[in-house]
Amino acid sequence: MTTPLVFHPIYSQLDLPERHRFPIEKYVGIRDELVRRGVDKARFTTPSPVDLSVLTAYYDSNYVYALTTGALDKKAMRRIGFPWSQQLIERTRTAVAGTCLTANLALEHGKALNLTGGYHHAFSDFGSGFCLFNDLYLAAKTMQQTSSIDNVLIIDLDVHQGDGTAKLAEDDRDIFTLSIHGEKNFPYRKQHSDIDIGLAKGTEDDEYLSTLEEALTLANRQFQPDAIIYDAGVDIHVNDDLGHLHISTQGVYERDKTVFALADRLGVPIAAVIGGGYQRDIAALVDVHIQLYRAAGVIG
């Protein structure tokens, strides 16, 4: 069965100040590379912006309205890290919808991948670190609307702790959060995931992959998931500007394969998003992100 892919050109459409840290071009770069490697353009499903009523069902309505109407104060926007624009809101709503669509497609096909997503620093009532609304938590809630899905495991392997997700799911016994991240990295104030593993700067492939195996075994012992949401951030890569870990491209591929193998072994659907990655060289960055699609069997 063909694994569905979710993409919208707006993922890479955002006018940012010169030298801004956020690599907005990478999303269309991933799409172009997948097409170059033989993926049919017809295979991409296009999301429509998430309805505000869906956001206010789970997130603070004052925050949702202030952010979407441009009424959020400057300090709160600075914490997010983007200048406010209508384009930013449209892009965000579409990206979040993309992750929820990916979750639904995973239920149908066993596996699905979004070409953006992983906005794990967004809390109920504020955004942070380039994240406006938390798509991972919302996608878990989306999955739980299906009668066959009670328990959702969120595996967050971005180099930055999934603090917003951890806080949102804190009192939610049906969502289990696992975060493996750089200990001495943003966010400086960590939240409590169900399993948190902070790695030292300079951690290399072997230690990383054995830590991952142990963490997945532990998570599976504590929680029997009906579905998995996977944040495959590549800012763990040795060449990442913000990561401080020393994971090779092959190490990223092995990591992603390990997570897909777990879903396979458990016989549960998995929805994956690409998470962070901050090399300034977009072609090099795309090459690391593309490992997710190799590991999922989308490309050879």
Short mmCIF file of C-alpha atoms in Angstrom, two decimals:
data_model
loop_
_atom_site.label_atom_id
_atom_site.label_comp_id
_atom_site.label_asym_id
_atom_site.label_seq_id
_atom_site.Cartn_x
_atom_site.Cartn_y
_atom_site.Cartn_z
CA MET A 1 0.00 0.00 0.00
CA THR A 2 1.31 3.44 -0.95
CA THR A 3 2.20 5.66 1.99
CA PRO A 4 0.32 8.99 1.73
CA LEU A 5 2.28 12.24 1.81
CA VAL A 6 0.82 15.60 2.87
CA PHE A 7 2.09 18.88 1.41
CA HIS A 8 0.97 22.42 0.62
CA PRO A 9 3.16 25.03 -1.15
CA ILE A 10 2.26 27.50 1.63
CA TYR A 11 4.55 25.47 3.96
CA SER A 12 7.44 27.37 2.33
CA GLN A 13 5.62 30.67 1.79
CA LEU A 14 6.49 33.15 4.49
CA ASP A 15 8.28 36.48 4.06
CA LEU A 16 10.90 36.62 6.79
CA PRO A 17 13.54 39.24 7.60
CA GLU A 18 16.91 38.68 5.96
CA ARG A 19 19.16 36.15 7.76
CA HIS A 20 16.20 34.92 9.84
CA ARG A 21 17.05 31.63 11.58
CA PHE A 22 14.05 29.71 10.26
CA PRO A 23 14.78 27.73 7.04
CA ILE A 24 11.40 28.31 5.39
CA GLU A 25 12.57 26.98 1.99
CA LYS A 26 13.20 23.46 3.25
CA TYR A 27 9.60 22.21 2.91
CA VAL A 28 9.32 22.78 -0.83
CA GLY A 29 12.92 21.51 -1.06
CA ILE A 30 11.84 18.17 0.44
CA ARG A 31 8.87 17.96 -1.96
CA ASP A 32 11.12 18.72 -4.97
CA GLU A 33 13.70 16.13 -3.87
CA LEU A 34 11.03 13.45 -3.43
CA VAL A 35 9.68 14.22 -6.92
CA ARG A 36 13.25 14.16 -8.31
CA ARG A 37 13.63 10.70 -6.79
CA GLY A 38 10.54 9.41 -8.54
CA VAL A 39 7.61 10.20 -6.25
CA ASP A 40 4.54 11.03 -8.34
CA LYS A 41 3.20 14.55 -7.73
CA ALA A 42 -0.31 13.06 -7.58
CA ARG A 43 0.71 11.27 -4.40
CA PHE A 44 0.68 14.45 -2.30
CA THR A 45 -2.55 15.28 -0.46
CA THR A 46 -3.21 18.99 0.11
CA PRO A 47 -4.60 20.16 3.47
CA SER A 48 -7.04 23.06 3.96
CA PRO A 49 -6.50 25.46 6.90
CA VAL A 50 -7.72 24.15 10.24
CA ASP A 51 -10.93 25.75 11.46
CA LEU A 52 -10.55 28.11 14.41
CA SER A 53 -13.27 26.17 16.27
CA VAL A 54 -10.98 23.10 16.24
CA LEU A 55 -8.18 25.18 17.78
CA THR A 56 -10.40 26.75 20.45
CA ALA A 57 -11.74 23.30 21.39
CA TYR A 58 -8.28 22.42 22.75
CA TYR A 59 -6.38 25.69 23.16
CA ASP A 60 -7.04 28.90 25.06
CA SER A 61 -9.62 30.83 23.03
CA ASN A 62 -8.27 34.27 24.01
CA TYR A 63 -4.85 33.26 22.72
CA VAL A 64 -6.26 31.74 19.51
CA TYR A 65 -8.27 34.88 18.72
CA ALA A 66 -5.52 37.34 19.68
CA LEU A 67 -2.96 35.49 17.57
CA THR A 68 -5.15 34.96 14.51
CA THR A 69 -6.42 38.56 14.45
CA GLY A 70 -3.01 40.16 15.00
CA ALA A 71 -3.94 41.46 18.46
CA LEU A 72 -1.25 39.48 20.33
CA ASP A 73 1.22 41.77 22.08
CA LYS A 74 4.75 42.28 20.75
CA LYS A 75 6.40 40.44 23.62
CA ALA A 76 4.30 37.30 22.97
CA MET A 77 5.14 37.52 19.24
CA ARG A 78 8.85 37.86 20.06
CA ARG A 79 8.61 34.65 22.08
CA ILE A 80 7.20 32.92 18.98
CA GLY A 81 10.05 34.30 16.88
CA PHE A 82 8.15 35.42 13.76
CA PRO A 83 6.82 38.84 12.80
CA TRP A 84 3.00 38.73 12.65
CA SER A 85 1.37 38.58 9.23
CA GLN A 86 -1.84 37.22 7.73
CA GLN A 87 0.41 34.91 5.70
CA LEU A 88 1.93 33.51 8.92
CA ILE A 89 -1.53 32.65 10.28
CA GLU A 90 -2.65 31.06 7.00
CA ARG A 91 0.56 29.03 6.80
CA THR A 92 0.26 27.90 10.43
CA ARG A 93 -3.38 26.87 10.13
CA THR A 94 -2.55 24.90 6.97
CA ALA A 95 0.52 23.22 8.52
CA VAL A 96 -1.43 22.20 11.64
CA ALA A 97 -4.26 20.89 9.43
CA GLY A 98 -1.61 18.96 7.49
CA THR A 99 -0.53 17.08 10.61
CA CYS A 100 -4.14 16.28 11.54
CA LEU A 101 -4.77 15.08 7.97
CA THR A 102 -1.59 12.97 8.20
CA ALA A 103 -2.94 11.41 11.41
CA ASN A 104 -6.21 10.48 9.72
CA LEU A 105 -4.42 9.10 6.65
CA ALA A 106 -2.19 7.01 8.92
CA LEU A 107 -5.29 5.43 10.48
CA GLU A 108 -6.48 4.55 6.98
CA HIS A 109 -3.18 3.42 5.43
CA GLY A 110 -1.07 2.39 8.44
CA LYS A 111 1.52 5.10 7.82
CA ALA A 112 1.50 8.69 6.55
CA LEU A 113 4.01 11.56 6.48
CA ASN A 114 3.61 15.33 6.56
CA LEU A 115 6.24 17.53 4.88
CA THR A 116 6.12 19.95 7.82
CA GLY A 117 4.95 19.73 11.44
CA GLY A 118 6.38 19.22 14.88
CA TYR A 119 5.29 22.52 16.44
CA HIS A 120 5.97 21.18 19.90
CA HIS A 121 6.90 24.40 21.74
CA ALA A 122 3.34 25.76 21.50
CA PHE A 123 1.33 25.64 24.75
CA SER A 124 -2.40 26.14 25.27
CA ASP A 125 -2.14 29.90 25.79
CA PHE A 126 1.16 30.96 24.20
CA GLY A 127 3.50 30.15 21.35
CA SER A 128 7.27 29.79 21.52
CA GLY A 129 10.31 28.81 19.45
CA PHE A 130 8.69 29.17 15.98
CA CYS A 131 5.59 27.24 17.13
CA LEU A 132 2.15 28.92 17.19
CA PHE A 133 -0.26 26.00 17.69
CA ASN A 134 0.73 22.51 18.83
CA ASP A 135 -0.04 20.18 15.92
CA LEU A 136 1.18 17.01 17.67
CA TYR A 137 -1.30 17.24 20.53
CA LEU A 138 -4.10 18.21 18.15
CA ALA A 139 -3.28 15.25 15.87
CA ALA A 140 -3.39 12.89 18.87
CA LYS A 141 -6.82 14.26 19.77
CA THR A 142 -7.89 13.85 16.13
CA MET A 143 -6.86 10.19 16.19
CA GLN A 144 -8.76 9.63 19.44
CA GLN A 145 -12.01 10.62 17.74
CA THR A 146 -11.85 7.24 16.00
CA SER A 147 -13.42 4.44 18.04
CA SER A 148 -10.42 2.13 17.56
CA ILE A 149 -7.92 4.62 19.02
CA ASP A 150 -7.74 5.23 22.77
CA ASN A 151 -4.02 5.52 23.53
CA VAL A 152 -1.62 7.63 21.47
CA LEU A 153 2.16 7.60 21.93
CA ILE A 154 3.96 10.79 20.86
CA ILE A 155 7.63 10.09 20.15
CA ASP A 156 9.53 13.38 19.97
CA LEU A 157 13.12 13.01 18.76
CA ASP A 158 13.72 16.65 17.87
CA VAL A 159 16.87 17.94 19.61
CA HIS A 160 14.72 20.37 21.62
CA GLN A 161 12.42 19.01 24.31
CA GLY A 162 8.74 18.87 23.32
CA ASP A 163 7.82 21.12 26.25
CA GLY A 164 4.46 22.34 24.93
CA THR A 165 3.32 18.81 24.12
CA ALA A 166 4.44 17.54 27.53
CA LYS A 167 2.48 20.29 29.31
CA LEU A 168 -0.66 19.86 27.17
CA ALA A 169 -0.70 16.09 27.75
CA GLU A 170 0.35 16.30 31.41
CA ASP A 171 -3.07 15.30 32.79
CA ASP A 172 -4.06 13.25 29.76
CA ARG A 173 -3.63 9.57 30.64
CA ASP A 174 -4.47 8.52 27.07
CA ILE A 175 -1.52 10.38 25.55
CA PHE A 176 2.00 9.24 26.43
CA THR A 177 4.86 11.63 25.67
CA LEU A 178 8.45 10.50 25.09
CA SER A 179 11.13 13.11 24.45
CA ILE A 180 14.83 12.43 23.77
CA HIS A 181 16.62 15.77 23.42
CA GLY A 182 19.77 17.75 24.09
CA GLU A 183 19.88 18.42 27.84
CA LYS A 184 21.67 21.78 27.53
CA ASN A 185 19.51 23.20 24.78
CA PHE A 186 16.31 25.20 24.30
CA PRO A 187 13.91 25.25 26.11
CA TYR A 188 15.91 26.05 29.20
CA ARG A 189 12.94 25.36 31.45
CA LYS A 190 11.94 21.78 30.66
CA GLN A 191 8.46 20.34 31.24
CA HIS A 192 7.70 16.78 32.37
CA SER A 193 7.09 14.30 29.57
CA ASP A 194 6.14 10.74 30.58
CA ILE A 195 9.70 9.81 29.61
CA ASP A 196 12.41 12.47 29.27
CA ILE A 197 15.97 11.69 28.30
CA GLY A 198 18.40 14.61 28.08
CA LEU A 199 21.60 13.89 26.13
CA ALA A 200 24.98 15.52 26.60
CA LYS A 201 26.49 17.76 23.93
CA GLY A 202 28.47 15.78 21.38
CA THR A 203 26.48 12.53 21.78
CA GLU A 204 27.24 10.22 18.79
CA ASP A 205 25.32 7.56 16.85
CA ASP A 206 25.94 4.44 18.96
CA GLU A 207 24.95 6.01 22.28
CA TYR A 208 21.99 7.77 20.68
CA LEU A 209 20.58 4.65 19.02
CA SER A 210 21.00 2.41 22.08
CA THR A 211 19.32 5.10 24.23
CA LEU A 212 16.44 5.19 21.73
CA GLU A 213 16.01 1.39 21.83
CA GLU A 214 15.89 1.44 25.65
CA ALA A 215 13.44 4.35 25.73
CA LEU A 216 11.07 2.71 23.23
CA THR A 217 11.16 -0.55 25.19
CA LEU A 218 10.38 1.35 28.38
CA ALA A 219 7.55 3.33 26.75
CA ASN A 220 6.02 0.16 25.37
CA ARG A 221 6.19 -1.49 28.79
CA GLN A 222 4.44 1.44 30.47
CA PHE A 223 1.88 2.21 27.78
CA GLN A 224 0.17 0.14 25.08
CA PRO A 225 -0.35 2.55 22.18
CA ASP A 226 -3.09 2.19 19.58
CA ALA A 227 -1.28 4.75 17.39
CA ILE A 228 2.02 6.64 17.21
CA ILE A 229 2.80 10.24 16.28
CA TYR A 230 6.47 10.75 15.45
CA ASP A 231 8.37 14.06 15.42
CA ALA A 232 11.50 13.29 13.40
CA GLY A 233 13.44 16.51 13.98
CA VAL A 234 16.86 16.40 12.28
CA ASP A 235 18.45 19.11 14.43
CA ILE A 236 20.25 16.20 16.15
CA HIS A 237 22.54 16.12 13.06
CA VAL A 238 26.25 16.82 13.50
CA ASN A 239 26.10 19.78 11.07
CA ASP A 240 23.02 21.41 12.56
CA ASP A 241 23.54 25.02 13.63
CA LEU A 242 21.38 24.72 16.76
CA GLY A 243 21.71 21.06 17.78
CA HIS A 244 25.03 20.35 19.58
CA LEU A 245 24.67 16.57 19.07
CA HIS A 246 26.93 14.64 16.68
CA ILE A 247 24.54 12.31 14.88
CA SER A 248 25.47 11.33 11.31
CA THR A 249 23.07 11.23 8.35
CA GLN A 250 23.18 7.42 8.56
CA GLY A 251 22.40 7.71 12.29
CA VAL A 252 19.30 9.79 11.48
CA TYR A 253 18.21 7.14 8.97
CA GLU A 254 18.73 4.32 11.52
CA ARG A 255 16.78 6.29 14.14
CA ASP A 256 13.82 6.78 11.79
CA LYS A 257 13.90 3.12 10.74
CA THR A 258 13.83 2.09 14.42
CA VAL A 259 10.67 4.11 15.07
CA PHE A 260 8.86 2.78 11.98
CA ALA A 261 9.93 -0.75 12.96
CA LEU A 262 8.30 -0.28 16.38
CA ALA A 263 4.97 0.71 14.77
CA ASP A 264 5.29 -2.31 12.48
CA ARG A 265 6.01 -4.66 15.35
CA LEU A 266 3.07 -3.36 17.37
CA GLY A 267 0.82 -3.30 14.32
CA VAL A 268 -0.26 0.29 15.00
CA PRO A 269 -0.63 3.26 12.61
CA ILE A 270 2.10 5.91 12.62
CA ALA A 271 1.90 9.56 11.52
CA ALA A 272 5.27 11.29 11.07
CA VAL A 273 6.25 14.97 10.84
CA ILE A 274 9.65 16.42 9.99
CA GLY A 275 10.34 18.62 13.03
CA GLY A 276 13.30 20.97 13.31
CA GLY A 277 16.47 21.24 11.27
CA TYR A 278 18.51 24.43 11.04
CA GLN A 279 21.45 24.09 8.67
CA ARG A 280 21.69 27.22 6.55
CA ASP A 281 22.63 25.09 3.53
CA ILE A 282 19.12 24.10 2.41
CA ALA A 283 20.26 21.31 0.05
CA ALA A 284 22.31 19.71 2.85
CA LEU A 285 19.38 20.11 5.25
CA VAL A 286 16.92 18.53 2.79
CA ASP A 287 19.30 15.58 2.44
CA VAL A 288 19.05 14.91 6.19
CA HIS A 289 15.25 15.34 6.27
CA ILE A 290 14.89 12.98 3.30
CA GLN A 291 16.13 10.08 5.48
CA LEU A 292 12.64 9.96 7.03
CA TYR A 293 11.13 9.14 3.64
CA ARG A 294 13.84 6.55 2.94
CA ALA A 295 13.16 4.91 6.31
CA ALA A 296 9.41 4.88 5.59
CA GLY A 297 10.02 3.19 2.23
CA VAL A 298 8.66 6.15 0.24
CA ILE A 299 11.91 6.30 -1.75
CA GLY A 300 14.74 3.81 -2.15
#
